Each structure stands twice: as C-alpha cells, then as structure tokens.
mmCIF file of C-alpha atoms and ligand atoms in Angstrom:
data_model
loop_
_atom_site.group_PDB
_atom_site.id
_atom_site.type_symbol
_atom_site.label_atom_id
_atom_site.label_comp_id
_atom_site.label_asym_id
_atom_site.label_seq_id
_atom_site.Cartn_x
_atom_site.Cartn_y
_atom_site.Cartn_z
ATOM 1 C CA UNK A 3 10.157 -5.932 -17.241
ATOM 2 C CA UNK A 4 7.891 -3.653 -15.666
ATOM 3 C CA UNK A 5 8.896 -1.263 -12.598
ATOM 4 C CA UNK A 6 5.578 -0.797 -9.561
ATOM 5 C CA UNK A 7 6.473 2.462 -8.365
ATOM 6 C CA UNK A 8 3.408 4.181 -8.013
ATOM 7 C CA UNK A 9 -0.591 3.267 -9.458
ATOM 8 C CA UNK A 10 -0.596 6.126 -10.972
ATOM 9 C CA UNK A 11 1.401 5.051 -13.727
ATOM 10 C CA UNK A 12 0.157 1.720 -14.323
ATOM 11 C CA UNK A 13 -2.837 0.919 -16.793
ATOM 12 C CA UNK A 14 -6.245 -0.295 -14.851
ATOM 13 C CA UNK A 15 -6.013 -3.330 -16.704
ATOM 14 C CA UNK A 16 -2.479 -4.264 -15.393
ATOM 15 C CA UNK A 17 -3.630 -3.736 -12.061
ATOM 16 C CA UNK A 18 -7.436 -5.811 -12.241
ATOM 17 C CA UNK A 19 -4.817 -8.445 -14.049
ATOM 18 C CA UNK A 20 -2.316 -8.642 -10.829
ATOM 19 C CA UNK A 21 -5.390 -8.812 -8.394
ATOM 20 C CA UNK A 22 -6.965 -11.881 -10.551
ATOM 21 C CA UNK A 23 -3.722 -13.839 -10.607
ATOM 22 C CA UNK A 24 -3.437 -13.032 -6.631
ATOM 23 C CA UNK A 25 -7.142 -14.351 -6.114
ATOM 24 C CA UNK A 26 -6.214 -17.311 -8.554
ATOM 25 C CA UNK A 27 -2.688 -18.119 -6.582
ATOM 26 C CA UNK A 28 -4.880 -17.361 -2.666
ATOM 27 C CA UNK A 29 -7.599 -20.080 -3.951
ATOM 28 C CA UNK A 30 -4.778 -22.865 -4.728
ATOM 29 C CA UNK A 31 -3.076 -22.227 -1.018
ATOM 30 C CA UNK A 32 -5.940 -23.292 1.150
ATOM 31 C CA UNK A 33 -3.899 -26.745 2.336
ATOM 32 C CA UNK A 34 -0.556 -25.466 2.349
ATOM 33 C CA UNK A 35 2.554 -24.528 4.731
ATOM 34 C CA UNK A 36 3.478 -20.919 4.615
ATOM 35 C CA UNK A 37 6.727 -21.497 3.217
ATOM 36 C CA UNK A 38 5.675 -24.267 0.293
ATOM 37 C CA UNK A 39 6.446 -23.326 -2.977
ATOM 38 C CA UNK A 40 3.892 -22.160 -5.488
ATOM 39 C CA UNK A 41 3.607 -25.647 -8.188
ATOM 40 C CA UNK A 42 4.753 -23.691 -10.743
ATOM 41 C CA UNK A 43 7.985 -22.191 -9.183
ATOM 42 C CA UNK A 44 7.164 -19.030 -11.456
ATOM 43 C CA UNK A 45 10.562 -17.172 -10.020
ATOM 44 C CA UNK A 46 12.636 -19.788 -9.219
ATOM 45 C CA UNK A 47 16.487 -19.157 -9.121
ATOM 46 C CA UNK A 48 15.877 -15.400 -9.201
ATOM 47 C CA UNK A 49 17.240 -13.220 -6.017
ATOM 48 C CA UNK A 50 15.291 -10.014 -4.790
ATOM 49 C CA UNK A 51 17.203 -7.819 -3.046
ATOM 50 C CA UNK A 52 15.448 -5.525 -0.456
ATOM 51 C CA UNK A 53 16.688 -2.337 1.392
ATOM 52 C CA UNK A 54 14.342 -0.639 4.074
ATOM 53 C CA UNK A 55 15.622 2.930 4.845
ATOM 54 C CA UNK A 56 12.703 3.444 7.519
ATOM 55 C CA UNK A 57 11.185 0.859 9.869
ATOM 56 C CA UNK A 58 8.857 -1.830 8.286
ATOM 57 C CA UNK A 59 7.071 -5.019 9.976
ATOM 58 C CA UNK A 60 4.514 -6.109 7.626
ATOM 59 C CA UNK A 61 5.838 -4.906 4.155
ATOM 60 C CA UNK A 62 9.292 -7.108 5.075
ATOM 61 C CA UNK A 63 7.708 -10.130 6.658
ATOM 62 C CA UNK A 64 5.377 -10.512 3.511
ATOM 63 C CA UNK A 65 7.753 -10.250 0.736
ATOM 64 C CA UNK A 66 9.990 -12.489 2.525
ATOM 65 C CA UNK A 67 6.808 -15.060 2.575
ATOM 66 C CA UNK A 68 5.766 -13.645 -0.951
ATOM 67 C CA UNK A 69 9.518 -14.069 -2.655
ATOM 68 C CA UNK A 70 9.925 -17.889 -1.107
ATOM 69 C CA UNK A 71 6.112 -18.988 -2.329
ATOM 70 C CA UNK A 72 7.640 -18.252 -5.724
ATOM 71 C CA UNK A 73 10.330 -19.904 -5.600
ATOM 72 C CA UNK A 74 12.961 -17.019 -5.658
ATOM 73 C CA UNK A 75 14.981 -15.987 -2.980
ATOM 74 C CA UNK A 76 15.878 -12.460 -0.994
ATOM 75 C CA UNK A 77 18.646 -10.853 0.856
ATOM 76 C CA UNK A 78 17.786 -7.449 2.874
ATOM 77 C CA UNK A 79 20.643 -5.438 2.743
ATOM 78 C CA UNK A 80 21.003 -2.696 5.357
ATOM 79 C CA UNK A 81 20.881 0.789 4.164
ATOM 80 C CA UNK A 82 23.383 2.085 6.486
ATOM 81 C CA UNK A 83 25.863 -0.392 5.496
ATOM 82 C CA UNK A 84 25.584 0.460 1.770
ATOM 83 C CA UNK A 85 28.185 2.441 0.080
ATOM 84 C CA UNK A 86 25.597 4.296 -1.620
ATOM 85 C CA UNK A 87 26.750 8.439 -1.196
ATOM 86 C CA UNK A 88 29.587 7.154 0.960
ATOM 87 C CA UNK A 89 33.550 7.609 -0.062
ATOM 88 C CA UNK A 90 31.648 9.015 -3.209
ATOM 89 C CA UNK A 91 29.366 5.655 -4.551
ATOM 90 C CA UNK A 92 26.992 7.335 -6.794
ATOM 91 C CA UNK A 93 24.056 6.145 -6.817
ATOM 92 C CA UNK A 94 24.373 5.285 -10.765
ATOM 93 C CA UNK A 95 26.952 2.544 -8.989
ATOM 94 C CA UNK A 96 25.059 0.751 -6.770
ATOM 95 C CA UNK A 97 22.310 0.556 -9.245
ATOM 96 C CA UNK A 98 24.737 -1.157 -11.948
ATOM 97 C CA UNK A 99 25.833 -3.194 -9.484
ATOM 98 C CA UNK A 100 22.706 -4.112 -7.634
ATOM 99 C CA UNK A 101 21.428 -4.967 -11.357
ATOM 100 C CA UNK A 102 24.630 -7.000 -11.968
ATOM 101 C CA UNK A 103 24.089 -9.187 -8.568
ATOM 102 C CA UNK A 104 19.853 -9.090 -8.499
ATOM 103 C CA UNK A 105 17.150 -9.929 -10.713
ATOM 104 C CA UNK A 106 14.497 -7.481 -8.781
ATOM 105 C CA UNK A 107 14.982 -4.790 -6.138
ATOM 106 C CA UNK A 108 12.749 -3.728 -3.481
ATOM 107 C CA UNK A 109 13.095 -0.559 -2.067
ATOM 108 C CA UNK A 110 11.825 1.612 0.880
ATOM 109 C CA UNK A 111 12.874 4.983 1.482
ATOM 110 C CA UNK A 112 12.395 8.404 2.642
ATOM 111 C CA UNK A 113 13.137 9.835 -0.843
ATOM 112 C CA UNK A 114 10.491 9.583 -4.002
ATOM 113 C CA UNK A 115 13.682 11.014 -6.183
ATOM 114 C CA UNK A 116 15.455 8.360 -4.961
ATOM 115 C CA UNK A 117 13.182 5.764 -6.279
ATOM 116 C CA UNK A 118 13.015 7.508 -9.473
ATOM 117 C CA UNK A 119 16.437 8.114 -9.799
ATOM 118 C CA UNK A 120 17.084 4.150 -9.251
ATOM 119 C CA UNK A 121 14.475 3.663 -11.551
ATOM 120 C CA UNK A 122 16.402 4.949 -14.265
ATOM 121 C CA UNK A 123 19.587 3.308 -13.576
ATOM 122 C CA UNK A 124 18.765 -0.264 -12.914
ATOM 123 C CA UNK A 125 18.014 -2.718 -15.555
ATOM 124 C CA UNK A 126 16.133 -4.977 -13.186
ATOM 125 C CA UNK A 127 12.250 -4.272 -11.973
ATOM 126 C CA UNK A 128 12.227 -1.993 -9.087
ATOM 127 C CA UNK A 129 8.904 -1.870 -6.474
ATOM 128 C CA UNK A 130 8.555 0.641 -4.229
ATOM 129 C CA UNK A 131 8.128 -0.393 -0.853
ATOM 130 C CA UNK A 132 6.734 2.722 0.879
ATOM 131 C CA UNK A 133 7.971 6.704 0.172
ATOM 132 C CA UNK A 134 6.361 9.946 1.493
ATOM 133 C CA UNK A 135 4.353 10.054 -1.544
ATOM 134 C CA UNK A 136 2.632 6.511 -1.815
ATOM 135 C CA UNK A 137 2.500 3.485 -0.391
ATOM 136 C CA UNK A 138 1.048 1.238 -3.959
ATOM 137 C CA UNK A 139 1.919 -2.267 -2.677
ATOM 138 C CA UNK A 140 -0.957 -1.447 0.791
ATOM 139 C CA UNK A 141 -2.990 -0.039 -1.100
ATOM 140 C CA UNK A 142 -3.881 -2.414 -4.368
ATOM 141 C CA UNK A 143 -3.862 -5.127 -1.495
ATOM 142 C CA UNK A 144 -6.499 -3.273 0.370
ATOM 143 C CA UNK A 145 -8.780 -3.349 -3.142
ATOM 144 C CA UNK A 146 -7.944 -7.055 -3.012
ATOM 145 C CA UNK A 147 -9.310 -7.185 0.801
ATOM 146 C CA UNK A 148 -11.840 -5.195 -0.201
ATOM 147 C CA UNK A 149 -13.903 -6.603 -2.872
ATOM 148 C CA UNK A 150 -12.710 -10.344 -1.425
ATOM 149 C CA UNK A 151 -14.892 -9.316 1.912
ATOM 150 C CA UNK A 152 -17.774 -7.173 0.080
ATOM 151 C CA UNK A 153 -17.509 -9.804 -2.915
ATOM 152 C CA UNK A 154 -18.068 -6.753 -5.509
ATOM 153 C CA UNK A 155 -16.190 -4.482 -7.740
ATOM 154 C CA UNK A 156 -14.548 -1.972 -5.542
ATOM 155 C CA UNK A 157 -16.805 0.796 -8.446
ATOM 156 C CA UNK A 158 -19.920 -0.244 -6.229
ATOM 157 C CA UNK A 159 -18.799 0.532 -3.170
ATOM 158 C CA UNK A 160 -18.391 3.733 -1.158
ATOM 159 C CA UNK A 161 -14.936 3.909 0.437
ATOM 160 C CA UNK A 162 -14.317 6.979 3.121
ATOM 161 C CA UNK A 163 -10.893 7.428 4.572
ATOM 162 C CA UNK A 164 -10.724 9.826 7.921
ATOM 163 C CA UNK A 165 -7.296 10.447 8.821
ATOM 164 C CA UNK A 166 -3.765 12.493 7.587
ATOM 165 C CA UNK A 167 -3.700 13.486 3.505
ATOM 166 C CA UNK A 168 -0.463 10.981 3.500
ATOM 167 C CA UNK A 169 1.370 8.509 1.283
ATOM 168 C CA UNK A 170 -1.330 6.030 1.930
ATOM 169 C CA UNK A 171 -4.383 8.070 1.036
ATOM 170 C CA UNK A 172 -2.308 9.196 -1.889
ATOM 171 C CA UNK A 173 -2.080 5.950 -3.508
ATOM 172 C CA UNK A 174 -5.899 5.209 -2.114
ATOM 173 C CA UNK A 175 -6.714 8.950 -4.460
ATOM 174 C CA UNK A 176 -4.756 6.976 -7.366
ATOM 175 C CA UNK A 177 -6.605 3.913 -7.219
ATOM 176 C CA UNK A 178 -9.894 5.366 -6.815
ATOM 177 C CA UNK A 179 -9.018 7.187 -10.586
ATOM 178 C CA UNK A 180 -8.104 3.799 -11.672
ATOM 179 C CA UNK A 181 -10.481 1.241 -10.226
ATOM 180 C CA UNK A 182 -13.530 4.475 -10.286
ATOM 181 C CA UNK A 183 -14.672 4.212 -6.891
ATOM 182 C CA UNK A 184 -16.350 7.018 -4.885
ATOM 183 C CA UNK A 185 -13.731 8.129 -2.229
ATOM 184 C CA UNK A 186 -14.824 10.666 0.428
ATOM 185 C CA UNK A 187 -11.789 11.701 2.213
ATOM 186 C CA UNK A 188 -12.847 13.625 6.408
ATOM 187 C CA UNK A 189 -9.588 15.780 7.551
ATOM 188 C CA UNK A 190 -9.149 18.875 9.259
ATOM 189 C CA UNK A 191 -9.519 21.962 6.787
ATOM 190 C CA UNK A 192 -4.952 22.971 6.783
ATOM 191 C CA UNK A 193 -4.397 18.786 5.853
ATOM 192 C CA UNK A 194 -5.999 18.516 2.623
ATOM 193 C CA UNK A 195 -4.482 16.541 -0.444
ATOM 194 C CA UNK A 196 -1.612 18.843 -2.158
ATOM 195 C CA UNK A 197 -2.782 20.302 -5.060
ATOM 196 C CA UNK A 198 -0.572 18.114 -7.022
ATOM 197 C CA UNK A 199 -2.808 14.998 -6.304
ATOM 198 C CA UNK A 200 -6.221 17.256 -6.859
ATOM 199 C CA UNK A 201 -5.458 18.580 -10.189
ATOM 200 C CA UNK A 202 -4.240 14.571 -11.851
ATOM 201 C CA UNK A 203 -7.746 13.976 -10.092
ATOM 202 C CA UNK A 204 -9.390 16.700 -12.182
ATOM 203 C CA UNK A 205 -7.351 16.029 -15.594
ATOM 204 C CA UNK A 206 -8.526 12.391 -15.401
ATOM 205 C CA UNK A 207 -12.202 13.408 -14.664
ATOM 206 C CA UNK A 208 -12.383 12.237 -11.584
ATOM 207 C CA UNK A 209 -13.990 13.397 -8.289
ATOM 208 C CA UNK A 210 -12.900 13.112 -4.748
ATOM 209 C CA UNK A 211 -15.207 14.380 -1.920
ATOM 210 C CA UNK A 212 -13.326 16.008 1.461
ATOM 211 C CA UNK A 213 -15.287 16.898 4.340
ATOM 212 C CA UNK A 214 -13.890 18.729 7.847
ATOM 213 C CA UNK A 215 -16.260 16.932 9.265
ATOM 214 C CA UNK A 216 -15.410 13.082 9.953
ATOM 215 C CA UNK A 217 -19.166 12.232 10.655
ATOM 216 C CA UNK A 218 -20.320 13.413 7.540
ATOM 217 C CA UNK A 219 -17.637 11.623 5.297
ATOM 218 C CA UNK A 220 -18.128 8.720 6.636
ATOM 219 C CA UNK A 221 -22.134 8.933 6.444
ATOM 220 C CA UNK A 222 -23.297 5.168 3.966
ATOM 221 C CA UNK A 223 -20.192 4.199 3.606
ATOM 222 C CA UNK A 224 -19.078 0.214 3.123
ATOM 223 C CA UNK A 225 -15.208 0.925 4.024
ATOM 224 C CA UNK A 226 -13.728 3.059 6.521
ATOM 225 C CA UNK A 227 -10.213 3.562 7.008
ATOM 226 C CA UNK A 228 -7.762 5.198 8.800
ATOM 227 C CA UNK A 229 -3.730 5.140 9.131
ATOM 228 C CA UNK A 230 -1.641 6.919 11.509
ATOM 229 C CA UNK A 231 -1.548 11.050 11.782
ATOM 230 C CA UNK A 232 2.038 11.388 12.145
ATOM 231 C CA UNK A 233 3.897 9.356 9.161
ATOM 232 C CA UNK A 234 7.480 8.336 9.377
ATOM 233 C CA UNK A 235 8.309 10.845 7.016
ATOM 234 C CA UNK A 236 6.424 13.722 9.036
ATOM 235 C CA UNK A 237 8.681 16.424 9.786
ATOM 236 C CA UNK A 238 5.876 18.333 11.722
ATOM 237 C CA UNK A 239 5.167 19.477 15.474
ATOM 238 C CA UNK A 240 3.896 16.103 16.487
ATOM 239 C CA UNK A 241 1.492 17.033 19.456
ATOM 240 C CA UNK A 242 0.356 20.519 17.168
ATOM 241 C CA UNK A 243 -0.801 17.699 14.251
ATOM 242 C CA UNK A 244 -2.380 15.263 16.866
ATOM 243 C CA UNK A 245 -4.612 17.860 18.406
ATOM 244 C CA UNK A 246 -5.474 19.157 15.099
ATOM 245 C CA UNK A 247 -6.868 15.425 14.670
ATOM 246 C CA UNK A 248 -8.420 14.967 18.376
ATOM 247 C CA UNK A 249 -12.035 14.938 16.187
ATOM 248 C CA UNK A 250 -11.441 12.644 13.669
ATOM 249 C CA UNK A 251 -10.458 9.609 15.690
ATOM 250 C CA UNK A 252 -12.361 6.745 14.497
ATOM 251 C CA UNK A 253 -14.626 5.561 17.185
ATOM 252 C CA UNK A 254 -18.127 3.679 17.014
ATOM 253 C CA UNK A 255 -20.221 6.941 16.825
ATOM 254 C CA UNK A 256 -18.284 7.089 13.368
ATOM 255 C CA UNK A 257 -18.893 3.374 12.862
ATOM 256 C CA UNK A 258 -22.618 4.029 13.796
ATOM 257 C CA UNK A 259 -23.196 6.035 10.453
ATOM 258 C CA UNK A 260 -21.976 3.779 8.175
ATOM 259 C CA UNK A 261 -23.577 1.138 5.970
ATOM 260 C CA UNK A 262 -24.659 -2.444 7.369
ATOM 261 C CA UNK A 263 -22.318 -4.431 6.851
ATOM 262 C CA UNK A 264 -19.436 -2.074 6.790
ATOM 263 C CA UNK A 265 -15.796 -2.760 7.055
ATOM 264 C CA UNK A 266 -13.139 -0.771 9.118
ATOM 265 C CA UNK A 267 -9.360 -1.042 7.671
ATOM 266 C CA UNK A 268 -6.082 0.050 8.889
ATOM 267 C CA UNK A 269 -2.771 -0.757 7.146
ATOM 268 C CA UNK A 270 -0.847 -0.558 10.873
ATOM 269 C CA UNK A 271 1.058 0.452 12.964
ATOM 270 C CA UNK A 272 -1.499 2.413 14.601
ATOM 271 C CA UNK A 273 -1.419 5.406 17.104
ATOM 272 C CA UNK A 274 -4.519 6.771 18.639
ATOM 273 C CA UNK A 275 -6.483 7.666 15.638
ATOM 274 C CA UNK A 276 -8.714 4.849 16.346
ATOM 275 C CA UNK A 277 -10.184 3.376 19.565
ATOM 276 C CA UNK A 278 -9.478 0.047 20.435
ATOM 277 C CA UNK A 279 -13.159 -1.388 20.729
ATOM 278 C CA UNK A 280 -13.599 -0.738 16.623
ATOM 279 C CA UNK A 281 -9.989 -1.586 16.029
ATOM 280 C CA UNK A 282 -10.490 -5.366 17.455
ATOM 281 C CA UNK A 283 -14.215 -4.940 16.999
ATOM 282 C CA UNK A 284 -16.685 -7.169 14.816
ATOM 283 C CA UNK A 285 -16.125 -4.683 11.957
ATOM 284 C CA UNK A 286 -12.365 -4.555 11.912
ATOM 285 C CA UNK A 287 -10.303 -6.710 9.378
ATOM 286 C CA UNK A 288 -7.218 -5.880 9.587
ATOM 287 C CA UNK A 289 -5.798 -8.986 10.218
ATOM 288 C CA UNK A 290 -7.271 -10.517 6.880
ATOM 289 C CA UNK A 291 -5.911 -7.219 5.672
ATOM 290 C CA UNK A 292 -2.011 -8.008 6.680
ATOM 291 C CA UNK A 293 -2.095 -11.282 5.612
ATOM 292 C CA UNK A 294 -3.489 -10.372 1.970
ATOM 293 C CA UNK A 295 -0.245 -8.353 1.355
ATOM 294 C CA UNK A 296 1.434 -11.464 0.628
ATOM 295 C CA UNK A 297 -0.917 -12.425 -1.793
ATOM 296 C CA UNK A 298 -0.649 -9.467 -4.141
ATOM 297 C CA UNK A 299 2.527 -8.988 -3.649
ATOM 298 C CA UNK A 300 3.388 -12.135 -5.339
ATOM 299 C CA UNK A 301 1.082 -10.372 -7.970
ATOM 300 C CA UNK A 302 2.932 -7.557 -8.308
ATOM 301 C CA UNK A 303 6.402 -9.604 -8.263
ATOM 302 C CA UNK A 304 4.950 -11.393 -11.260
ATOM 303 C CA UNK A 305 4.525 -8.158 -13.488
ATOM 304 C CA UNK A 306 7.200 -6.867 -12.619
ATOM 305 C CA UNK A 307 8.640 -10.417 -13.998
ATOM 306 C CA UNK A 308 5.962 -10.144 -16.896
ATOM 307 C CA UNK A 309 4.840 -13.275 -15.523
ATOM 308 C CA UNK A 310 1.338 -12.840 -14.859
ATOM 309 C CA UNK A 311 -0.914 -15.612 -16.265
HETATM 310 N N1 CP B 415 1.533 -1.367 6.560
HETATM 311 C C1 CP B 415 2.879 -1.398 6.436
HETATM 312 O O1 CP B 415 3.458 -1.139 5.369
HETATM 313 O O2 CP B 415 3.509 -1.778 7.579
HETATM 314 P P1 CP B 415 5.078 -1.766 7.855
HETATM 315 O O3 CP B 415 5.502 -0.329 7.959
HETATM 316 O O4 CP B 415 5.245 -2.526 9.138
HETATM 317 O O5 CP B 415 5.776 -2.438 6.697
HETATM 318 N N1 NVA B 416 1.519 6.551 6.581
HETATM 319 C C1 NVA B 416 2.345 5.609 7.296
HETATM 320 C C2 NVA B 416 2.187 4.256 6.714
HETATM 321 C C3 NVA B 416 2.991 3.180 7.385
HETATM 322 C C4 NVA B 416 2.811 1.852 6.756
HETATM 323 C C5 NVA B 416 3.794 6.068 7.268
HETATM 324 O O1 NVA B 416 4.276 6.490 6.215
HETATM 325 O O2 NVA B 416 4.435 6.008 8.304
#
C-alpha cells in the first residue's frame, strides 16, 4: 500500500504514472452517467472512510464521485462525533480500529502531526485531504488541468502564483521540484515561503522566483493562479493580512501581461483576491479545474491501492 500525504515524498515517476492512468480512465468516460462504475470495478467491495475536521465542498463531493466510479464505497464520519481524545481514545485506537473496519482513510484536518501520527498507526493507505501545510490531492489535479488545456509537459510552461505562501502554494513549490517547472511566486515582502520549504527547494537544486511585485511575476506567464489570503487554518488579524494583499488581487491589468493564450486557476472558495470579470472571464477554468479532481483522485485512490495500470 502506499500512503499520499504530501508530493514531496512521492517519486516523480509515481506521480506522471497516477496522472496517465487519470487521463486513460477521463478518455473512457466521455458517454457515461456520473455515478456508472468504472468496467473494471478496480476497488470494488472496499470501504473508504472519510473525516473532514474543517469545511470542504469540492474535496468531499469528488471523492464521493471518485470512490463510487471505482466501485468501492465511503462513509464520512463526523469528527466531532469521534471518540478520538475523548474519555481518553488515543489516537493509536481509532487508527486500529478504523484499519480493522476500512480498507482506506481519507483525512482532513487542521493538524499535519495528526496525519503523520495516523500515518504510523494505520495499516490501511491514508490520503491527506487538506492540512495547513499542503493541499497534494488540488494540486497534482491542477498539473492534470494544466497540461490537459496547454496539451504540454507542465516543464514547458511558466506557472506564476500571486496570492498567500499557504498549504496550496506549498504543495504547488513541491510539484514544481518534481514535475521541474519554472514557478514565480508575487506576495507581499513579510508572506514569503517558510524557510523550511526554501531550503528542500535548494537541497534538490531547484529554483523558485518571488517577486513583491504581482505585475512582474506574472510578466509571460501561461498559468496564473491564485487561492484565498486568509486560509482556514489562518490564525492571523484577518483585515491586517487582507490589506497587506489589497495589490496583488488578480485583475485583468495582471491578466494583460501574461502569455497568449494564458490560463487563470483557482482551487475555490474564493474571497476577493480576484475580480469577478477574470474569475468568470474567457481565461478562467476553474470549472474544468473542479471537475478534474475526480479524475485524479481516482488516480491517487489507485496507488494508494497499488492498482495503477
Ligand atoms: N479546493 C478545495 O479543496 O475545496 P473544498 O475546501 O471545498 O474541498
Ligand atoms: N488555502 C485554502 C485552500 C482551501 C481549499 C485553505 O486552506 O483554506
């Protein structure tokens, strides 16, 4: 079994083989209802089981769609109504015994150490669904959406994020290592990447380019994105962080700089860190976007599974 806790840990050629089977599986759907099972019924009589400590829309509705296509099932159990540090439940427990009842769990949470700790206590695959470190699932389905519109390897394209140094641009950092794409990142000069994320750049000879200036970072590029600037995990003076940002909202003077034919992304929900002519504009496609997280997802369910054609 493999666990898909964060890209950073999982070989290149893992990853390029998860977005191959998802292009492979997308192709053979073109005809079919969204709850029809995949032919081969690659999970069948396996049960997922899903807990969402924070809010999620899109991450739950897609597994759900992901876990039936394969044939398996799910139950979302609420985190409040978990034993788990209640009446003393260790969390050793509830990973014995979601391993005893499951075949797969999928977790989101406010808590990497909590992801790690299940990781070493289940005996089952465990995929992170979101922490406040990385977001993996969004992101390798954004290099899906990515070279499926462009219709090249992500390496020949110039990808710009302008926006918060979060969990999503984290896991963006990791798979521009991976995949070796040219990532220029525009924040305001206190929200840089931690340290942390700059030096396992360095060590794996990698480059990242951050400008305080959102116009010049996203100067030729063919992908601009952008994600909320206060996470759920943010623990900050909201309106400080959102006037901090007031110049790197991304409008169509930003658009205006970038390549041709480039494409604006946003994982959602949104705020105002965008305006709404280029977030339903002619570049936008975010919709595509969504929908491709069921896709990989069923990708990544299949590695975990070691399952993967
Ligand atoms: N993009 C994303 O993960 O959305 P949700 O928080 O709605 O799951
Ligand atoms: N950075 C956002 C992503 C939501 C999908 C958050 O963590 O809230």
């Amino acid at each position: 079994m493999n666990h898909f806790i964060n890209l950073k840990d999982i070989p290149v050629s893992d990853l390029r083989k998860i977005l191959n089977d998802a292009k492979k599986r997308k192709n053979k759907r073109k005809k079919t209802n969204t709850l029809d099972i995949d032919k081969d019924r690659p999970l069948r009589g396996k049960l997922l089981i899903q807990i969402y400590e924070k809010q999620s829309s899109r991450t739950r509705l897609s597994f759900h769609i992901a876990i039936k296509q394969l044939g398996a099932d799910s139950i979302t159990v609420k985190a409040n109504e978990l034993h788990l540090g209640k009446g003393g439940e260790s969390l050793a427990d509830t990973a014995k015994i979601i391993s005893t009842y499951g075949d797969g769990f999928l977790l989101r949470t406010d808590s990497d150490k909590k992801l790690e700790d299940f990781s070493k206590n289940l005996t089952i695959p465990i995929i992170n669904l979101l922490s406040p470190s990385s977001h993996p699932c969004q992101v390798l389905s954004d290099v899906f959406t990515i070279e499926e519109i462009k219709m090249k390897p992500i390496s020949k394209l110039n990808i710009c994020w302008i926006g918060d140094c979060n969990n999503v641009l984290n896991s963006l950092i990791a798979a521009s290592v991976k995949f070796k794409f040219n990532l220029n990142i525009g924040c305001p000069k206190n929200y840089s990447p931690p340290k942390l994320v700059l030096d396992w750049v360095k060590k794996n000879k990698r480059k990242i380019n951050i400008f305080n200036d959102a116009k010049k970072a996203a100067k030729n590029s063919d992908v601009i994105f952008s994600d909320k600037v206060v996470s759920l995990n943010d623990k900050v003076n909201k309106l400080k962080k959102i006037k901090d940002f007031e110049n790197y909202k991304i409008n169509r003077n930003i658009m205006k700089v970038t390549k041709p034919g480039s494409i604006f992304l946003h994982c959602l929900p949104r705020g105002n860190e965008v305006s709404e002519e280029v977030f339903l504009g002619k570049k936008s496609r975010v919709w595509q976007q969504a929908l491709n997280r069921v896709h990989v997802q069923k990708s990544i369910l299949l590695y975990c599974f070691k399952k993967l054609r």
